Coordinates of C-alpha atoms in Angstrom, one line a residue:
M1 CA 126.3 43.0 106.3
L2 CA 126.6 41.5 102.9
A3 CA 123.8 38.9 102.8
A4 CA 124.1 37.7 99.2
L5 CA 126.2 38.1 96.2
T6 CA 125.0 37.1 92.7
I7 CA 127.4 37.1 89.7
R8 CA 126.6 36.3 86.1
D9 CA 129.1 36.2 83.2
V10 CA 132.0 37.9 84.9
V11 CA 135.3 36.6 83.4
L12 CA 135.3 32.9 84.3
I13 CA 132.2 33.0 86.5
E14 CA 129.1 31.9 84.5
R15 CA 126.5 31.7 87.2
L16 CA 127.1 32.1 91.0
A17 CA 124.8 32.8 93.9
L18 CA 126.3 33.1 97.3
S19 CA 124.5 33.5 100.6
L20 CA 126.8 34.9 103.3
N21 CA 126.7 35.0 107.0
A22 CA 128.0 37.2 109.8
G23 CA 131.3 36.5 111.4
L24 CA 134.6 35.4 109.8
C25 CA 134.2 33.8 106.4
V26 CA 137.3 32.5 104.7
L27 CA 137.8 31.9 101.0
T28 CA 140.5 29.5 99.8
G29 CA 141.5 27.8 96.6
E30 CA 144.4 27.0 94.4
T31 CA 146.4 29.9 92.9
G32 CA 144.6 31.0 89.7
A33 CA 141.3 29.5 90.7
G34 CA 139.5 32.9 90.5
K35 CA 139.5 34.4 94.0
S36 CA 140.6 37.8 92.6
I37 CA 137.7 37.6 90.1
L38 CA 135.3 37.2 93.0
L39 CA 136.6 40.4 94.6
D40 CA 136.6 42.2 91.3
A41 CA 133.0 41.3 90.9
L42 CA 132.2 42.6 94.4
G43 CA 134.1 45.8 93.7
L44 CA 132.0 46.3 90.5
A45 CA 128.8 46.2 92.5
L46 CA 130.2 48.7 94.9
G47 CA 130.9 51.3 92.2
G48 CA 134.4 50.2 91.1
R49 CA 135.7 50.6 87.6
G50 CA 134.0 48.5 85.0
D51 CA 135.0 47.7 81.5
S52 CA 134.4 45.1 78.8
T53 CA 137.3 42.9 79.9
L54 CA 135.1 41.7 82.8
V55 CA 132.4 40.3 80.5
R56 CA 132.8 36.6 80.0
H57 CA 133.8 35.6 76.5
G58 CA 130.7 35.0 74.4
S59 CA 128.3 36.9 76.6
D60 CA 126.5 40.2 75.9
Q61 CA 126.9 41.5 79.4
A62 CA 128.1 40.9 82.9
S63 CA 126.1 41.6 86.0
V64 CA 126.7 41.6 89.8
T65 CA 124.1 42.1 92.5
A66 CA 125.1 42.6 96.2
E67 CA 122.4 42.5 98.8
F68 CA 123.0 44.1 102.2
D69 CA 121.1 43.6 105.4
L70 CA 121.5 46.8 107.4
P71 CA 120.1 48.5 110.6
D72 CA 117.6 51.3 110.0
D73 CA 120.1 54.0 111.1
H74 CA 122.9 53.0 108.8
P75 CA 124.4 55.9 106.8
A76 CA 123.8 54.1 103.5
L77 CA 120.1 54.1 104.0
A78 CA 120.2 57.8 104.9
L79 CA 122.0 58.4 101.7
V80 CA 119.4 56.5 99.7
R81 CA 116.6 58.5 101.3
E82 CA 118.4 61.8 100.5
Q83 CA 118.4 60.8 96.8
G84 CA 114.6 60.2 96.9
L85 CA 114.9 56.5 96.3
D86 CA 112.7 53.8 97.8
V87 CA 114.1 52.1 101.0
E88 CA 113.2 48.5 101.4
D89 CA 114.0 45.8 103.9
T90 CA 117.4 45.2 102.3
L91 CA 119.6 47.4 100.2
V92 CA 120.4 45.9 96.8
L93 CA 123.2 47.3 94.6
R94 CA 123.4 46.0 91.0
R95 CA 125.8 46.8 88.3
V96 CA 125.7 45.8 84.6
V97 CA 128.6 46.1 82.1
T98 CA 128.0 45.3 78.5
A99 CA 130.4 43.8 76.0
D100 CA 131.0 47.2 74.4
G101 CA 132.1 48.7 77.8
R102 CA 128.9 50.6 78.7
S103 CA 127.8 50.4 82.4
R104 CA 124.6 50.8 84.2
A105 CA 124.0 51.0 88.0
Y106 CA 120.9 50.3 90.1
V107 CA 119.9 50.7 93.8
N108 CA 116.8 48.7 94.8
D109 CA 116.1 48.3 91.0
Q110 CA 116.1 52.0 90.5
A111 CA 118.6 53.4 88.0
V112 CA 121.3 55.6 89.5
G113 CA 124.7 57.0 88.6
V114 CA 127.8 55.0 89.3
T115 CA 129.0 57.9 91.6
L116 CA 126.1 57.2 94.0
L117 CA 126.9 53.4 93.9
R118 CA 130.5 54.2 94.8
R119 CA 129.4 56.5 97.7
L120 CA 127.2 53.8 99.0
G121 CA 129.9 51.2 98.6
E122 CA 132.3 53.2 100.8
T123 CA 129.8 53.0 103.7
L124 CA 129.2 49.2 103.2
V125 CA 132.5 47.5 102.5
E126 CA 136.2 48.1 103.2
V127 CA 138.8 46.2 101.2
H128 CA 142.3 45.8 102.5
G129 CA 144.9 44.1 100.5
Q130 CA 147.9 44.4 98.2
F131 CA 146.2 46.1 95.3
D132 CA 142.8 47.5 96.3
T133 CA 143.0 49.5 99.5
H134 CA 141.0 52.5 100.9
G135 CA 139.2 53.4 104.1
L136 CA 141.9 53.8 106.8
L137 CA 144.6 54.3 104.1
N138 CA 143.0 57.6 103.1
P139 CA 144.5 60.3 105.3
Q140 CA 141.3 62.3 105.1
T141 CA 139.6 59.7 107.2
H142 CA 142.2 59.6 110.0
R143 CA 140.9 62.6 112.0
S144 CA 137.3 61.3 112.1
V145 CA 138.6 57.8 113.0
L146 CA 140.6 59.1 115.9
D147 CA 137.6 61.2 117.1
A148 CA 135.4 58.2 117.0
Y149 CA 138.0 56.1 118.8
A150 CA 138.1 58.7 121.6
G151 CA 134.4 59.3 121.7
L152 CA 134.7 63.1 121.0
Q153 CA 131.3 63.5 119.2
T154 CA 130.1 66.0 121.8
S155 CA 133.2 68.1 121.7
L156 CA 133.1 68.0 117.9
A157 CA 129.5 69.3 117.9
Q158 CA 130.6 72.2 120.2
V159 CA 133.5 73.1 118.0
G160 CA 131.3 72.9 114.9
A161 CA 128.7 75.3 116.5
A162 CA 131.4 77.7 117.5
Y163 CA 133.0 77.7 114.1
R164 CA 129.7 78.4 112.3
A165 CA 128.9 81.3 114.7
W166 CA 132.4 82.8 114.1
R167 CA 132.1 82.4 110.3
Q168 CA 128.6 84.0 110.4
V169 CA 130.0 87.1 112.1
E170 CA 133.0 87.2 109.9
V171 CA 130.8 87.1 106.8
A172 CA 128.7 90.0 108.1
R173 CA 131.9 92.0 108.9
K174 CA 133.4 91.4 105.4
E175 CA 130.1 92.3 103.7
A176 CA 129.8 95.5 105.7
A177 CA 133.5 96.4 104.9
A178 CA 133.0 95.7 101.2
E179 CA 129.8 97.8 101.1
I180 CA 131.6 100.6 102.9
G181 CA 134.5 100.3 100.6
R182 CA 132.3 100.6 97.6
A183 CA 130.6 103.6 99.2
R184 CA 133.9 105.3 99.9
A185 CA 135.0 104.9 96.3
E186 CA 131.9 106.8 95.1
E187 CA 131.4 109.1 98.0
E188 CA 132.0 112.3 96.0
Y189 CA 129.6 111.1 93.3
L190 CA 127.0 110.2 96.0
R191 CA 127.3 113.6 97.7
H192 CA 127.0 115.5 94.3
S193 CA 124.0 113.3 93.3
V194 CA 122.2 113.6 96.6
A195 CA 122.6 117.4 96.5
E196 CA 121.1 117.5 93.0
L197 CA 118.2 115.3 93.9
D198 CA 117.6 117.3 97.1
Q199 CA 117.3 120.5 95.0
L200 CA 115.1 118.8 92.5
D201 CA 113.0 117.1 95.3
P202 CA 111.2 114.6 93.0
R203 CA 107.9 113.1 94.0
V204 CA 106.4 109.7 93.0
G205 CA 103.7 110.3 90.3
E206 CA 104.8 113.9 89.6
E207 CA 105.8 113.1 85.9
E208 CA 102.3 111.9 85.1
E209 CA 100.7 115.0 86.7
L210 CA 103.0 117.4 84.9
A211 CA 102.5 115.7 81.5
E212 CA 98.7 115.9 81.8
T213 CA 98.9 119.6 82.8
R214 CA 101.3 120.3 79.9
S215 CA 98.9 118.7 77.5
V216 CA 96.1 120.9 78.6
M217 CA 98.3 124.1 78.5
M218 CA 99.6 123.3 75.0
H219 CA 95.9 123.4 73.8
R220 CA 95.2 126.5 75.8
E221 CA 94.0 128.7 72.9
K222 CA 91.4 126.1 71.7
V223 CA 90.3 125.5 75.3
V224 CA 89.9 129.2 76.1
E225 CA 88.1 129.8 72.7
A226 CA 85.7 127.0 73.5
M227 CA 85.1 128.2 77.0
N228 CA 84.4 131.8 75.8
G229 CA 82.0 130.5 73.2
A230 CA 80.2 128.4 75.8
F231 CA 80.0 131.3 78.2
A232 CA 78.5 133.6 75.5
E233 CA 75.9 130.9 74.6
L234 CA 74.9 130.6 78.3
A235 CA 75.2 134.1 79.7
G236 CA 75.4 136.4 76.7
E237 CA 72.8 138.9 75.5
R238 CA 71.2 136.1 73.5
G239 CA 72.4 133.3 75.8
A240 CA 70.3 130.4 77.2
E241 CA 70.2 132.0 80.7
R242 CA 68.6 135.2 79.4
G243 CA 66.0 133.3 77.2
M244 CA 65.0 130.9 80.1
N245 CA 64.5 133.9 82.4
A246 CA 62.3 135.6 79.8
A247 CA 60.3 132.4 79.3
Q248 CA 59.8 132.0 83.0
R249 CA 58.6 135.5 83.5
S250 CA 56.1 135.1 80.6
L251 CA 54.7 131.9 82.2
M252 CA 54.5 133.4 85.6
R253 CA 52.0 136.1 84.4
I254 CA 49.4 133.4 83.5
V255 CA 50.3 130.6 85.8
D256 CA 47.1 131.2 87.9
K257 CA 45.0 131.0 84.9
A258 CA 46.4 127.7 83.6
G259 CA 44.9 125.6 86.4
G260 CA 48.2 124.2 87.6
R261 CA 49.2 122.9 84.2
L262 CA 52.2 125.2 83.9
E263 CA 53.7 124.3 87.3
P264 CA 55.9 121.4 85.9
V265 CA 57.2 123.7 83.2
I266 CA 58.1 126.5 85.6
G267 CA 59.8 123.9 88.0
A268 CA 61.8 122.6 85.1
L269 CA 62.9 126.1 84.1
D270 CA 63.9 126.7 87.7
R271 CA 66.1 123.6 87.7
A272 CA 67.6 124.4 84.3
L273 CA 68.4 128.0 85.4
A274 CA 70.2 126.6 88.4
E275 CA 72.3 124.2 86.3
V276 CA 73.1 126.9 83.8
A277 CA 74.1 129.2 86.7
D278 CA 76.5 126.4 88.0
A279 CA 78.0 126.0 84.5
V280 CA 78.5 129.7 84.1
A281 CA 80.2 129.9 87.5
T282 CA 82.5 126.9 86.7
L283 CA 83.5 128.5 83.4
Q284 CA 84.3 131.8 85.1
A285 CA 86.5 129.9 87.7
L286 CA 88.3 127.9 84.9
S287 CA 89.0 131.1 83.0
S288 CA 91.2 132.2 85.9
D289 CA 93.0 128.7 86.3
E290 CA 96.8 129.0 86.3
D291 CA 97.0 126.0 84.0
L292 CA 95.5 128.2 81.3
D293 CA 98.0 130.9 82.1
P294 CA 100.4 131.0 79.1
R295 CA 103.2 132.2 81.4
G296 CA 103.0 128.9 83.4
L297 CA 103.7 126.5 80.5
E298 CA 107.4 127.4 80.3
K299 CA 107.9 126.9 84.0
L300 CA 106.0 123.6 83.9
E301 CA 108.1 122.3 81.0
E302 CA 111.3 123.3 82.7
R303 CA 110.3 121.1 85.7
L304 CA 109.2 118.2 83.6
F305 CA 112.4 118.3 81.5
A306 CA 114.6 118.6 84.6
L307 CA 113.0 115.4 86.1
R308 CA 113.4 113.5 82.8
A309 CA 117.0 114.6 82.4
A310 CA 117.8 113.4 86.0
A311 CA 116.2 110.0 85.2
R312 CA 118.3 109.6 82.1
K313 CA 121.4 110.5 83.9
H314 CA 120.9 107.7 86.5
N315 CA 119.3 105.3 83.9
I316 CA 116.1 104.8 85.8
E317 CA 112.4 105.8 85.5
V318 CA 111.4 109.3 86.7
D319 CA 109.2 107.8 89.5
K320 CA 112.2 106.0 90.9
L321 CA 114.2 109.2 91.5
A322 CA 112.8 109.6 95.0
L323 CA 113.8 106.0 95.9
L324 CA 117.3 106.6 94.4
R325 CA 117.6 109.7 96.6
E326 CA 116.8 107.7 99.7
D327 CA 119.2 104.9 98.8
M328 CA 122.1 107.3 98.1
S329 CA 121.4 109.1 101.3
R330 CA 121.5 105.8 103.2
R331 CA 124.9 104.9 101.7
L332 CA 126.2 108.3 102.6
N333 CA 125.0 107.7 106.2
L334 CA 126.7 104.3 106.2
I335 CA 130.0 106.0 105.3
E336 CA 129.5 108.4 108.2
D337 CA 128.6 105.6 110.6
Q338 CA 131.2 103.2 109.3
G339 CA 133.7 103.5 112.1
D340 CA 131.2 102.4 114.8
A341 CA 129.6 99.6 112.7
L342 CA 132.9 98.0 111.7
E343 CA 134.4 98.3 115.1
R344 CA 131.3 96.6 116.6
L345 CA 131.5 93.8 114.1
A346 CA 135.2 93.4 114.5
R347 CA 134.7 93.0 118.3
E348 CA 132.0 90.4 117.8
A349 CA 134.2 88.5 115.3
E350 CA 137.2 88.5 117.7
I351 CA 135.0 87.2 120.5
A352 CA 133.5 84.5 118.3
R353 CA 137.0 83.5 117.1
E354 CA 138.3 83.2 120.6
A355 CA 135.3 81.1 121.6
Y356 CA 136.0 78.8 118.6
L357 CA 139.7 78.6 119.3
D358 CA 139.2 77.7 123.0
A359 CA 136.8 74.9 122.0
A360 CA 139.2 73.7 119.3
K361 CA 142.2 73.7 121.6
R362 CA 140.4 71.6 124.1
L363 CA 139.5 69.2 121.3
S364 CA 143.2 69.2 120.2
G365 CA 144.3 68.2 123.7
W366 CA 141.9 65.3 123.9
R367 CA 143.0 64.2 120.4
R368 CA 146.6 64.1 121.6
E369 CA 145.7 62.0 124.6
A370 CA 143.6 59.6 122.4
A371 CA 146.5 59.5 119.9
A372 CA 148.9 58.3 122.6
K373 CA 146.4 55.6 123.7
L374 CA 145.8 54.5 120.1
D375 CA 149.6 54.2 119.4
T376 CA 150.1 52.1 122.5
A377 CA 147.2 49.8 121.6
V378 CA 148.3 49.3 118.0
S379 CA 151.9 48.8 119.0
K380 CA 150.8 45.8 121.1
E381 CA 149.2 44.2 118.1
L382 CA 152.2 44.5 115.8
P383 CA 154.8 42.0 117.2
P384 CA 152.5 38.9 116.9
L385 CA 151.8 40.0 113.3
K386 CA 155.6 39.8 112.5
L387 CA 155.8 43.6 112.6
D388 CA 157.8 43.9 115.8
R389 CA 160.4 46.1 114.1
A390 CA 157.7 48.5 112.9
R391 CA 156.5 51.6 114.7
F392 CA 153.0 53.1 114.5
T393 CA 152.5 56.8 115.2
T394 CA 149.4 59.0 115.2
T395 CA 150.4 62.7 114.6
V396 CA 148.2 65.6 115.6
E397 CA 149.6 68.8 114.1
P398 CA 148.1 72.3 113.9
L399 CA 146.7 73.5 110.6
E400 CA 147.1 77.0 109.1
E401 CA 144.3 79.3 110.1
S402 CA 143.0 79.3 106.5
A403 CA 142.4 75.5 106.9
W404 CA 140.5 75.7 110.2
G405 CA 137.0 74.3 110.0
A406 CA 134.1 72.8 111.8
E407 CA 136.2 69.8 112.7
G408 CA 138.9 71.9 114.5
I409 CA 142.4 73.1 113.9
D410 CA 144.3 69.8 113.6
R411 CA 145.7 67.6 110.9
V412 CA 145.6 63.9 112.0
A413 CA 147.7 61.2 110.2
F414 CA 148.5 57.6 110.9
L415 CA 152.2 57.0 110.1
V416 CA 154.4 54.0 110.2
A417 CA 158.1 53.2 110.1
T418 CA 158.8 49.6 109.1
N419 CA 162.5 49.7 110.0
P420 CA 164.3 51.1 113.1
G421 CA 165.8 54.5 112.5
S422 CA 163.8 55.2 109.4
P423 CA 161.4 58.2 109.4
P424 CA 157.7 57.4 109.6
G425 CA 155.5 58.0 106.5
Q426 CA 152.1 57.3 105.2
I427 CA 151.1 53.6 105.5
N428 CA 150.4 52.9 101.9
K429 CA 153.7 54.5 100.8
I430 CA 155.9 52.8 103.4
A431 CA 154.5 49.3 103.8
S432 CA 154.7 46.4 101.4
G433 CA 151.6 44.6 100.2
G434 CA 151.6 42.0 103.0
E435 CA 152.7 44.5 105.7
L436 CA 150.0 46.8 104.6
A437 CA 147.2 44.3 105.1
R438 CA 148.6 43.4 108.5
F439 CA 148.8 47.0 109.6
M440 CA 145.2 47.4 108.6
L441 CA 144.3 44.3 110.5
A442 CA 146.1 45.6 113.7
L443 CA 144.3 48.9 113.3
K444 CA 140.9 47.3 112.7
V445 CA 141.3 45.1 115.8
V446 CA 142.0 48.2 118.0
L447 CA 139.2 50.2 116.3
A448 CA 136.7 47.3 116.3
A449 CA 134.0 49.4 117.9
V450 CA 134.6 52.4 115.6
G451 CA 132.9 53.1 112.3
T452 CA 129.8 51.9 110.6
V453 CA 131.1 49.8 107.7
P454 CA 129.6 46.4 108.4
T455 CA 131.8 44.3 106.1
L456 CA 135.6 44.1 106.0
V457 CA 137.5 42.3 103.2
F458 CA 141.1 41.2 103.7
D459 CA 142.8 40.1 100.5
E460 CA 145.8 37.7 101.2
V461 CA 146.5 39.3 104.5
D462 CA 148.9 36.3 105.2
T463 CA 151.3 37.0 102.4
G464 CA 154.8 36.1 103.4
I465 CA 154.0 34.7 106.8
G466 CA 153.3 31.4 108.4
G467 CA 153.4 29.4 111.6
A468 CA 152.8 31.4 114.7
V469 CA 152.4 34.7 112.8
A470 CA 149.7 33.2 110.6
A471 CA 148.0 31.9 113.7
A472 CA 148.1 35.4 115.2
V473 CA 146.5 36.8 112.1
G474 CA 143.8 34.2 112.2
E475 CA 143.1 34.9 115.9
R476 CA 142.7 38.6 115.2
L477 CA 140.5 38.1 112.2
S478 CA 138.3 35.8 114.3
K479 CA 138.2 38.5 117.0
L480 CA 137.1 41.1 114.4
G481 CA 134.4 38.7 113.2
R482 CA 132.6 38.9 116.5
D483 CA 131.5 42.5 115.8
R484 CA 131.7 42.7 112.0
Q485 CA 131.3 40.5 108.9
V486 CA 134.9 39.7 107.8
L487 CA 135.7 38.1 104.4
V488 CA 139.3 37.0 104.0
V489 CA 141.0 35.5 101.0
T490 CA 143.8 33.3 102.4
H491 CA 146.4 30.7 101.5
S492 CA 147.1 30.1 105.2
P493 CA 145.7 27.0 106.9
Q494 CA 146.0 28.7 110.3
V495 CA 143.8 31.6 109.1
A496 CA 141.4 29.2 107.2
A497 CA 140.9 27.2 110.4
R498 CA 139.6 30.2 112.2
G499 CA 136.7 30.9 109.9
A500 CA 133.1 30.5 111.1
H501 CA 132.3 29.8 107.4
H502 CA 134.5 28.4 104.6
L503 CA 134.1 29.0 100.9
K504 CA 136.3 27.3 98.3
V505 CA 137.0 28.9 94.9
Q506 CA 137.7 26.3 92.3
K507 CA 137.8 25.8 88.5
Q508 CA 135.7 23.4 86.6
A509 CA 137.0 22.4 83.1
T510 CA 135.1 20.8 80.3
E511 CA 136.0 20.2 76.7
E512 CA 134.2 23.5 75.8
R513 CA 135.3 25.9 78.5
V514 CA 136.7 26.6 81.9
T515 CA 134.5 28.2 84.6
T516 CA 135.0 29.3 88.2
E517 CA 132.7 28.2 90.9
V518 CA 132.4 28.8 94.7
V519 CA 131.1 26.2 97.1
E520 CA 130.5 26.3 100.8
L521 CA 132.3 23.5 102.5
S522 CA 130.9 21.1 105.0
D523 CA 132.9 20.2 108.1
R524 CA 134.4 17.1 106.3
Q525 CA 135.2 19.1 103.1
R526 CA 136.7 21.8 105.2
R527 CA 139.0 19.4 106.9
E528 CA 140.1 18.1 103.5
E529 CA 140.7 21.6 102.2
I530 CA 142.8 22.7 105.2
A531 CA 144.8 19.4 104.9
R532 CA 145.4 20.2 101.3
M533 CA 146.7 23.7 102.2
L534 CA 149.0 22.0 104.7
S535 CA 150.4 19.2 102.6
G536 CA 150.0 20.3 99.0
A537 CA 148.6 18.2 96.1
K538 CA 148.7 14.9 98.0
V539 CA 146.7 14.9 101.3
T540 CA 148.2 12.7 103.9
E541 CA 146.7 11.4 107.2
E542 CA 149.3 13.5 109.0
A543 CA 147.9 16.6 107.2
R544 CA 144.4 15.6 108.1
A545 CA 145.4 15.3 111.8
A546 CA 147.0 18.7 111.7
A547 CA 143.9 20.1 110.1
D548 CA 141.8 18.6 112.9
S549 CA 144.2 20.2 115.5
L550 CA 143.9 23.7 113.8
I551 CA 140.1 23.5 113.6
A552 CA 139.9 22.4 117.2
G553 CA 142.2 25.2 118.3
R554 CA 139.9 27.9 117.0
A555 CA 137.5 27.7 119.9

């Protein structure tokens, strides 16, 4: 509930700090005293429109702070947590408007956008009156209100789950159909490309291998010349191998006369001869290598150039040709398998759609039953509120399939007809200001247990009524106050007498300026205020007695 409201420099209000309580709180005062200013200030803290006209003359800025005491599971606190803001014992909304029209918003002293302030305000306070109305007057809320009234949360969850399952299958079917459509459009191209790539048969890493071999083959003459020269130096008539053999034979003739000193030399020559023999054998093998065959260069270059030409054609790297071939083959296989795949997905989508539709139709039936009960309950509240000629109707109509959603297949609307024989229409377009507030009051009385908005504000709900009707309005406001905090701006003594708390809005005039103040009335002061409302400027003893009677009758 709204626990405190602090206002500084808003129009005629210089400094005001209000502590508010649960139950029905009435605000009274002379016409022009500033009651509308008080509601404008509250609206500012709730994210309403703010401009420089709200700043008191001579001040640099206006500020309004609204402090709310809420249960831990209230949607406003969940929204605050979603935004990553600190959650404290109370929720404090603050709005500042400067004299040049700039605006700043805060939640628990943390700067936020005005949009967030407005979203929070919609969960905290509903205002019903002649000029500022929302909540139940918004047709988009009617379906959720009816569902809450009927206790259809479990059915709603089932419908939502069925809808999401259906949409998931539908998305898969549409994506598959789109992919198949794209594949069909390029089927001829795919078949031609796959045939070319099959014939080419590219391998990952092949370009690098071919480029290295081509480099060697392009230098074949120099390589062969160097190899032949090395072979001659190693194995020719004057080659190293011949010389080492001669040296070894010469040493072997005197090895036994050298006392073992020549053994290391002979061993070294043995090892050298073995290495030379390996080198000669390798050179002989390389001389017959195909990479050095001049006839192979042309064939190799044809292969390399063919791979690179295919890569340029498809605008990819040569090493990705093999992957492209696999992907194109997969898309061709998809075309061939498309009939079975689409048929299977279509069956699954139809089954999911029927499951959703069955759940949604059951929900529709329960909504129609609840609508009839709601109409009956609201209709009983209308005659005492001087709306006995009015008719309240809850319509549950089917939506086009394109508008179906997780909340079902229905459009729900609260309609009224204020005169017999006239067609029903939207409440805010049919009812006058006073009727509008009383319609909202009747609805709120019936829907007392529905919704999470803790504070209701009724602005001049008693416009154009008096006597027994005003008493009925007061009785219903008092009834609402048992479950919610209700603030009502009233000119009716019958309504004022019903309040659990009474605030009076009044002007204070000095030679320098006029200001608006709000005071909480004691029992004696309250008696005087209600007597004033009954008798006018001059309070009579008869008016005081009537006030006592009204106050006593609220129990």
